[in-house]
CSV table of C-alpha atoms and ligand atoms in Angstrom, one decimal:
chain,number,residue,atom,x,y,z
A,28,MET,CA,90.6,-95.2,43.4
A,29,LYS,CA,87.7,-94.3,45.6
A,30,ASN,CA,84.5,-96.3,45.5
A,31,LEU,CA,81.7,-94.1,44.3
A,32,TYR,CA,78.1,-95.1,44.5
A,33,ILE,CA,75.5,-93.1,42.6
A,34,ASP,CA,71.8,-93.1,43.3
A,35,PHE,CA,69.5,-93.3,40.2
A,36,ASP,CA,66.0,-91.8,41.1
A,37,GLY,CA,66.2,-88.1,41.5
A,38,VAL,CA,69.9,-88.0,40.6
A,39,ILE,CA,70.4,-89.5,37.1
A,40,MET,CA,66.8,-89.6,36.0
A,41,ASP,CA,63.8,-87.6,37.2
A,42,THR,CA,61.6,-90.6,38.0
A,43,ILE,CA,60.6,-88.8,41.3
A,44,GLY,CA,59.2,-85.8,39.4
A,45,VAL,CA,57.3,-87.9,36.9
A,46,THR,CA,55.9,-90.3,39.4
A,47,TYR,CA,54.9,-87.6,41.8
A,48,ASP,CA,52.9,-85.9,39.0
A,49,MET,CA,51.2,-89.3,38.4
A,50,LEU,CA,50.5,-89.7,42.1
A,51,ASP,CA,48.9,-86.2,42.2
A,52,ARG,CA,46.8,-86.9,39.2
A,53,LEU,CA,45.6,-90.2,40.8
A,54,GLU,CA,45.1,-88.4,44.1
A,55,VAL,CA,47.2,-90.9,46.0
A,56,ASP,CA,48.2,-89.7,49.5
A,57,ARG,CA,52.1,-89.5,49.3
A,58,LYS,CA,52.2,-89.7,53.1
A,59,ASP,CA,50.6,-93.2,53.1
A,60,PRO,CA,53.5,-95.7,52.9
A,61,ASP,CA,51.2,-98.6,52.0
A,62,LYS,CA,49.6,-96.7,49.1
A,63,MET,CA,53.0,-95.5,47.9
A,64,LYS,CA,54.4,-99.0,48.0
A,65,GLU,CA,51.4,-100.3,46.1
A,66,PHE,CA,51.8,-97.6,43.5
A,67,TYR,CA,55.5,-98.1,42.9
A,68,SER,CA,55.2,-101.9,42.9
A,69,ASN,CA,52.5,-101.8,40.2
A,70,LEU,CA,54.1,-99.2,38.0
A,71,ASN,CA,55.1,-100.1,34.4
A,72,TRP,CA,58.8,-99.1,34.9
A,73,LYS,CA,59.8,-99.9,31.3
A,74,GLN,CA,57.3,-97.4,30.0
A,75,LEU,CA,58.0,-94.9,32.8
A,76,LEU,CA,61.7,-94.8,32.0
A,77,THR,CA,61.1,-94.1,28.3
A,78,LEU,CA,59.0,-91.0,29.4
A,79,THR,CA,61.3,-89.8,32.1
A,80,PRO,CA,63.8,-86.9,31.5
A,81,ILE,CA,67.5,-87.3,32.3
A,82,ILE,CA,68.6,-84.8,35.0
A,83,ASN,CA,71.3,-82.3,34.1
A,84,ASP,CA,73.0,-84.4,31.5
A,85,GLY,CA,73.3,-87.2,34.0
A,86,PHE,CA,74.5,-90.0,31.7
A,87,ASN,CA,77.1,-87.9,30.0
A,88,CYS,CA,78.3,-86.7,33.4
A,89,LEU,CA,78.6,-90.4,34.4
A,90,LYS,CA,80.8,-91.0,31.3
A,91,LYS,CA,83.1,-88.1,32.4
A,92,ILE,CA,83.3,-89.6,35.9
A,93,PHE,CA,84.4,-92.9,34.3
A,94,ASN,CA,86.9,-91.2,32.1
A,95,SER,CA,88.5,-89.4,35.0
A,96,ASN,CA,89.8,-92.7,36.3
A,97,LYS,CA,89.4,-91.4,39.8
A,98,PHE,CA,86.6,-93.7,41.0
A,99,ASN,CA,85.2,-97.2,40.9
A,100,VAL,CA,81.7,-96.3,40.0
A,101,ALA,CA,78.5,-98.2,40.6
A,102,ILE,CA,74.8,-97.2,40.4
A,103,LEU,CA,73.1,-98.0,43.7
A,104,THR,CA,69.3,-97.8,43.4
A,105,HIS,CA,66.4,-98.8,45.6
A,106,VAL,CA,63.7,-100.9,43.9
A,107,ASN,CA,60.2,-101.8,45.0
A,108,SER,CA,59.9,-104.8,42.7
A,109,LEU,CA,62.0,-107.2,40.5
A,110,ASP,CA,60.2,-105.7,37.5
A,111,GLU,CA,61.6,-102.3,38.5
A,112,ALA,CA,65.1,-103.7,38.9
A,113,VAL,CA,64.9,-105.4,35.4
A,114,ALA,CA,63.6,-102.2,33.7
A,115,LYS,CA,66.3,-100.0,35.3
A,116,ILE,CA,69.1,-102.4,34.4
A,117,ASN,CA,67.9,-102.7,30.8
A,118,HIS,CA,67.5,-98.9,30.5
A,119,ILE,CA,70.9,-98.1,32.0
A,120,ARG,CA,72.5,-100.7,29.7
A,121,LYS,CA,71.4,-98.6,26.7
A,122,TYR,CA,73.9,-96.0,27.8
A,123,PHE,CA,76.6,-98.2,29.5
A,124,LYS,CA,77.8,-101.7,28.7
A,125,ASP,CA,80.2,-101.9,31.6
A,126,ILE,CA,78.9,-100.1,34.7
A,127,THR,CA,78.1,-102.0,37.9
A,128,ILE,CA,74.4,-101.7,38.8
A,129,ILE,CA,73.2,-102.7,42.3
A,130,PRO,CA,69.5,-102.8,42.8
A,131,VAL,CA,68.7,-102.6,46.6
A,132,PRO,CA,65.3,-103.9,47.9
A,133,ARG,CA,63.4,-100.8,49.3
A,134,GLU,CA,63.3,-102.3,52.8
A,135,ILE,CA,67.1,-102.7,53.0
A,136,SER,CA,69.5,-99.8,53.8
A,137,LYS,CA,72.0,-99.0,51.1
A,138,THR,CA,74.7,-99.4,53.8
A,139,LYS,CA,73.7,-103.1,54.1
A,140,ILE,CA,74.4,-104.1,50.5
A,141,CYS,CA,77.9,-102.7,50.0
A,142,LEU,CA,80.8,-101.6,52.1
A,143,SER,CA,80.2,-97.9,52.9
A,144,LYS,CA,83.3,-97.2,54.9
A,145,ASP,CA,85.4,-94.5,53.1
A,146,ALA,CA,83.2,-94.9,50.0
A,147,ILE,CA,81.3,-91.9,48.5
A,148,LEU,CA,77.5,-91.9,48.0
A,149,ILE,CA,75.8,-89.3,45.9
A,150,ASP,CA,72.1,-89.4,46.7
A,151,ASP,CA,69.2,-86.9,46.7
A,152,TYR,CA,67.7,-88.3,49.9
A,153,SER,CA,69.4,-87.0,53.1
A,154,GLY,CA,68.1,-90.1,55.0
A,155,ASN,CA,70.3,-92.3,52.9
A,156,LEU,CA,73.2,-90.0,53.3
A,157,LYS,CA,72.8,-89.9,57.1
A,158,GLU,CA,72.9,-93.7,57.3
A,159,TRP,CA,75.8,-93.8,54.9
A,160,GLU,CA,77.9,-91.4,57.0
A,161,SER,CA,76.9,-93.3,60.2
A,162,GLU,CA,78.7,-96.3,58.7
A,163,GLY,CA,81.9,-94.3,57.9
A,164,GLY,CA,81.1,-93.3,54.4
A,165,ILE,CA,81.2,-89.9,52.7
A,166,GLY,CA,77.8,-88.4,51.7
A,167,ILE,CA,77.3,-86.0,48.9
A,168,GLN,CA,73.8,-84.6,48.3
A,169,PHE,CA,72.5,-84.2,44.8
A,170,SER,CA,70.0,-81.3,44.4
A,171,ARG,CA,68.9,-79.0,41.6
A,172,ASP,CA,68.6,-76.3,44.3
A,173,LEU,CA,72.1,-75.4,45.6
A,174,THR,CA,70.8,-72.7,47.9
A,175,LYS,CA,69.5,-74.9,50.7
A,176,ASP,CA,71.8,-75.9,53.5
A,177,LYS,CA,71.3,-79.6,53.7
A,178,GLY,CA,74.1,-80.6,56.0
A,179,PHE,CA,76.1,-82.3,53.2
A,180,PRO,CA,78.1,-80.9,50.3
A,181,VAL,CA,75.6,-80.3,47.5
A,182,ILE,CA,76.1,-80.8,43.8
A,183,ASP,CA,73.6,-80.1,41.0
A,184,LYS,CA,75.6,-81.8,38.3
A,185,LEU,CA,77.2,-85.2,38.7
A,186,ASP,CA,80.5,-84.4,37.0
A,187,LYS,CA,81.2,-81.8,39.8
A,188,ILE,CA,82.3,-84.8,41.9
A,189,ILE,CA,85.5,-85.1,39.8
A,190,ASP,CA,87.1,-82.0,41.2
A,191,MET,CA,86.1,-82.7,44.8
A,192,PHE,CA,88.4,-85.7,45.3
B,214,MG,MG1,67.0,-90.9,45.0
């Protein structure tokens, strides 16, 4: 079985879309890393996750991936605070009792928290995928727009991974 790591924000749930709307309403400059860090660190993640839509049937797709018995699956998610990690774990546990969840401090590369060699990462952020591939891993980009050439195989629904390996 291949090790498969799946990003959370922008892949399973649309936390990016919801928080970017909030940032626009608050007129926060998204290019200012300090302001962004402050915003994400102070966010009420428990509340946010109850308001956030699931992307393209993400949790059901995860179940299908599990049931395929092709992968050792873990959710690999960057977090800005311990509160964010706790809220995400509690939220994911409403859907899954038995999935591995790995919260990664924002400042740390996803390649530095687990062994990326020969493992698959599904992520919406190409920067993470570039790092992953530079450490010998396999990068798959998640995007709701399949038309753009992003330099990685692109999927818009998580269960598409089942037939790729
Ligand atoms: Mg993401």
